[in-house]
Each structure stands twice: as C-alpha cells, then as structure tokens.
PDB file of C-alpha atoms in Angstrom:
ATOM      1  CA  MET A   1      70.956  30.351 -31.482  1.00 51.00           C
ATOM      2  CA  ARG A   2      67.248  31.093 -31.797  1.00 62.00           C
ATOM      3  CA  HIS A   3      67.611  31.720 -35.538  1.00 65.00           C
ATOM      4  CA  THR A   4      69.413  28.392 -36.035  1.00 66.00           C
ATOM      5  CA  GLY A   5      66.616  26.529 -34.236  1.00 60.00           C
ATOM      6  CA  LYS A   6      64.006  28.007 -36.571  1.00 61.00           C
ATOM      7  CA  ILE A   7      66.007  27.037 -39.645  1.00 64.00           C
ATOM      8  CA  LEU A   8      66.470  23.501 -38.330  1.00 60.00           C
ATOM      9  CA  LEU A   9      62.751  23.178 -37.591  1.00 57.00           C
ATOM     10  CA  ILE A  10      61.769  24.387 -41.058  1.00 61.00           C
ATOM     11  CA  THR A  11      64.289  22.036 -42.680  1.00 58.00           C
ATOM     12  CA  LEU A  12      62.961  19.065 -40.737  1.00 54.00           C
ATOM     13  CA  LEU A  13      59.373  19.878 -41.608  1.00 57.00           C
ATOM     14  CA  LEU A  14      60.076  20.256 -45.327  1.00 58.00           C
ATOM     15  CA  SER A  15      62.499  17.361 -45.806  1.00 55.00           C
ATOM     16  CA  PRO A  16      59.867  14.600 -46.234  1.00 55.00           C
ATOM     17  CA  LEU A  17      58.321  16.614 -49.049  1.00 50.00           C
ATOM     18  CA  ALA A  18      61.574  16.633 -50.974  1.00 49.00           C
ATOM     19  CA  HIS A  19      61.663  12.814 -51.127  1.00 55.00           C
ATOM     20  CA  ALA A  20      58.068  12.167 -52.148  1.00 63.00           C
ATOM     21  CA  SER A  21      57.421  10.934 -55.711  1.00 74.00           C
ATOM     22  CA  SER A  22      54.587  12.348 -57.753  1.00 87.00           C
ATOM     23  CA  GLU A  23      51.724  10.234 -59.069  1.00 87.00           C
ATOM     24  CA  ALA A  24      53.022  10.850 -62.583  1.00 89.00           C
ATOM     25  CA  ALA A  25      56.433   9.456 -61.611  1.00 85.00           C
ATOM     26  CA  TRP A  26      54.801   6.275 -60.235  1.00 85.00           C
ATOM     27  CA  GLN A  27      52.766   5.871 -63.427  1.00 90.00           C
ATOM     28  CA  GLN A  28      55.900   6.307 -65.543  1.00 90.00           C
ATOM     29  CA  ASN A  29      57.708   3.658 -63.478  1.00 89.00           C
ATOM     30  CA  THR A  30      54.784   1.255 -63.902  1.00 92.00           C
ATOM     31  CA  GLN A  31      54.721   1.726 -67.685  1.00 95.00           C
ATOM     32  CA  SER A  32      58.502   1.460 -68.043  1.00 95.00           C
ATOM     33  CA  ARG A  33      58.585  -1.683 -65.898  1.00 96.00           C
ATOM     34  CA  GLN A  34      55.802  -3.368 -67.853  1.00 96.00           C
ATOM     35  CA  GLN A  35      57.299  -2.541 -71.259  1.00 97.00           C
ATOM     36  CA  ALA A  36      60.784  -3.695 -70.255  1.00 98.00           C
ATOM     37  CA  CYS A  37      59.537  -6.964 -68.730  1.00 98.00           C
ATOM     38  CA  LEU A  38      57.285  -7.820 -71.680  1.00 97.00           C
ATOM     39  CA  LYS A  39      60.122  -7.102 -74.096  1.00 97.00           C
ATOM     40  CA  ALA A  40      62.584  -9.278 -72.129  1.00 98.00           C
ATOM     41  CA  SER A  41      60.209 -12.241 -72.027  1.00 97.00           C
ATOM     42  CA  GLY A  42      60.619 -15.259 -74.263  1.00 95.00           C
ATOM     43  CA  LEU A  43      56.970 -16.245 -73.992  1.00 97.00           C
ATOM     44  CA  LYS A  44      54.360 -15.487 -76.634  1.00 97.00           C
ATOM     45  CA  GLY A  45      51.126 -13.708 -75.746  1.00 97.00           C
ATOM     46  CA  VAL A  46      52.854 -12.652 -72.528  1.00 98.00           C
ATOM     47  CA  LYS A  47      51.058 -10.565 -69.899  1.00 97.00           C
ATOM     48  CA  VAL A  48      51.698  -9.372 -66.370  1.00 96.00           C
ATOM     49  CA  VAL A  49      49.805 -11.371 -63.745  1.00 94.00           C
ATOM     50  CA  GLY A  50      49.379 -10.477 -60.097  1.00 88.00           C
ATOM     51  CA  LYS A  51      50.740  -7.382 -58.443  1.00 92.00           C
ATOM     52  CA  PRO A  52      54.358  -6.241 -58.653  1.00 95.00           C
ATOM     53  CA  ILE A  53      56.632  -6.533 -55.641  1.00 95.00           C
ATOM     54  CA  GLN A  54      58.412  -3.217 -55.158  1.00 94.00           C
ATOM     55  CA  TYR A  55      61.575  -3.470 -53.099  1.00 95.00           C
ATOM     56  CA  ASP A  56      62.859  -0.374 -51.336  1.00 93.00           C
ATOM     57  CA  ASP A  57      65.513   1.892 -52.832  1.00 91.00           C
ATOM     58  CA  SER A  58      68.356   0.086 -51.053  1.00 94.00           C
ATOM     59  CA  VAL A  59      67.635  -2.862 -53.383  1.00 94.00           C
ATOM     60  CA  GLY A  60      66.287  -0.874 -56.350  1.00 94.00           C
ATOM     61  CA  TYR A  61      64.334  -3.668 -58.007  1.00 97.00           C
ATOM     62  CA  ASP A  62      60.709  -4.501 -58.744  1.00 97.00           C
ATOM     63  CA  ALA A  63      59.625  -8.106 -59.319  1.00 97.00           C
ATOM     64  CA  VAL A  64      56.800  -8.996 -61.710  1.00 96.00           C
ATOM     65  CA  LEU A  65      55.285 -12.368 -62.573  1.00 96.00           C
ATOM     66  CA  LEU A  66      54.641 -12.928 -66.283  1.00 97.00           C
ATOM     67  CA  GLU A  67      52.429 -15.506 -67.968  1.00 96.00           C
ATOM     68  CA  GLY A  68      52.351 -16.638 -71.571  1.00 97.00           C
ATOM     69  CA  ARG A  69      52.831 -19.621 -73.864  1.00 97.00           C
ATOM     70  CA  TYR A  70      56.130 -21.332 -74.661  1.00 96.00           C
ATOM     71  CA  PRO A  71      56.947 -20.748 -78.348  1.00 95.00           C
ATOM     72  CA  GLN A  72      59.118 -23.849 -78.754  1.00 94.00           C
ATOM     73  CA  LYS A  73      57.501 -26.595 -80.810  1.00 95.00           C
ATOM     74  CA  HIS A  74      58.363 -29.338 -78.307  1.00 95.00           C
ATOM     75  CA  MET A  75      56.591 -27.374 -75.526  1.00 93.00           C
ATOM     76  CA  LYS A  76      53.319 -27.700 -77.469  1.00 95.00           C
ATOM     77  CA  ASN A  77      52.057 -24.191 -76.623  1.00 95.00           C
ATOM     78  CA  GLN A  78      52.184 -24.991 -72.898  1.00 96.00           C
ATOM     79  CA  LEU A  79      51.364 -22.238 -70.417  1.00 95.00           C
ATOM     80  CA  GLY A  80      54.490 -20.862 -68.756  1.00 96.00           C
ATOM     81  CA  HIS A  81      55.552 -18.330 -66.131  1.00 96.00           C
ATOM     82  CA  GLU A  82      58.592 -16.104 -65.855  1.00 97.00           C
ATOM     83  CA  LEU A  83      59.779 -13.867 -63.037  1.00 97.00           C
ATOM     84  CA  CYS A  84      60.958 -10.473 -64.225  1.00 98.00           C
ATOM     85  CA  MET A  85      63.373  -8.448 -62.115  1.00 98.00           C
ATOM     86  CA  TYR A  86      63.258  -4.793 -63.179  1.00 97.00           C
ATOM     87  CA  GLN A  87      66.068  -2.476 -62.060  1.00 97.00           C
ATOM     88  CA  ARG A  88      64.542   0.969 -61.606  1.00 94.00           C
ATOM     89  CA  ALA A  89      67.769   2.952 -61.881  1.00 93.00           C
ATOM     90  CA  SER A  90      68.832   1.515 -65.255  1.00 96.00           C
ATOM     91  CA  GLY A  91      65.436   0.487 -66.641  1.00 96.00           C
ATOM     92  CA  LYS A  92      66.783  -2.985 -67.416  1.00 97.00           C
ATOM     93  CA  ALA A  93      64.704  -6.136 -67.065  1.00 98.00           C
ATOM     94  CA  VAL A  94      65.902  -9.732 -66.655  1.00 98.00           C
ATOM     95  CA  VAL A  95      63.588 -12.749 -66.771  1.00 98.00           C
ATOM     96  CA  SER A  96      63.899 -16.298 -65.512  1.00 97.00           C
ATOM     97  CA  GLU A  97      61.639 -19.316 -65.808  1.00 96.00           C
ATOM     98  CA  ALA A  98      59.271 -19.492 -62.846  1.00 95.00           C
ATOM     99  CA  ASP A  99      56.728 -22.195 -63.571  1.00 93.00           C
ATOM    100  CA  HIS A 100      56.721 -23.174 -59.902  1.00 92.00           C
ATOM    101  CA  LEU A 101      55.260 -19.749 -58.945  1.00 85.00           C
ATOM    102  CA  ARG A 102      51.540 -19.195 -59.134  1.00 74.00           C
ATOM    103  CA  VAL A 103      49.269 -16.195 -58.765  1.00 69.00           C
ATOM    104  CA  VAL A 104      47.239 -16.271 -55.563  1.00 71.00           C
ATOM    105  CA  LYS A 105      43.804 -14.736 -56.005  1.00 67.00           C
TER     106      LYS A 105
END
C-alpha cells in the first residue's frame, strides 16, 4: 500500500511535464500557421495583422486576421481582410472574407 502511494504521488507530480510543449514546438506552430494562412489567402500583398486567437485542443483551431489588397480589377486595389482558420492537427488553413473585422490597437 505504501509503495503504491509513492508511485501515485510521483506520477501526479510528473504528469503536467508530459503535456507541456517546448518553445521550439510553439515556434514551429506559429510558422506553419502563418505560411498556411498566407498561402490560402486570395489577397495580394497579404500579411498577418493583430494577434492570433488560439483555441484549446478540444477545438484544435487558431484564428488569424489577414490584410491585403483585392486583386480583382473591379475592386480597384481596395484594402481587404480575411479570417483564416488554421487546423493544428492537419495543418490546413481556410479563409473567408472578413472586411467587417478590424484590428484593435
């Protein structure tokens, strides 16, 4: 019984360490997210604006606001915004027009 208690205590103390992500892993996620979102965008001269919204692992997505210029001739190079939803597990990015969103500084 005493031996089991020690093992349980050690397991509980070490378990949070097993779930922590390294700084390198966070940097890799940031780079992958940015590249995927920029590639998925239909805007020209596109860039990430504001800070990403990182949902927890039960959702598995990050949201990023993008800003660039519409390439269509009838849009006359107008400034535009897109919301990029990046799925961390697959590395896929999907964008949607989001001109009604603005960066708050």
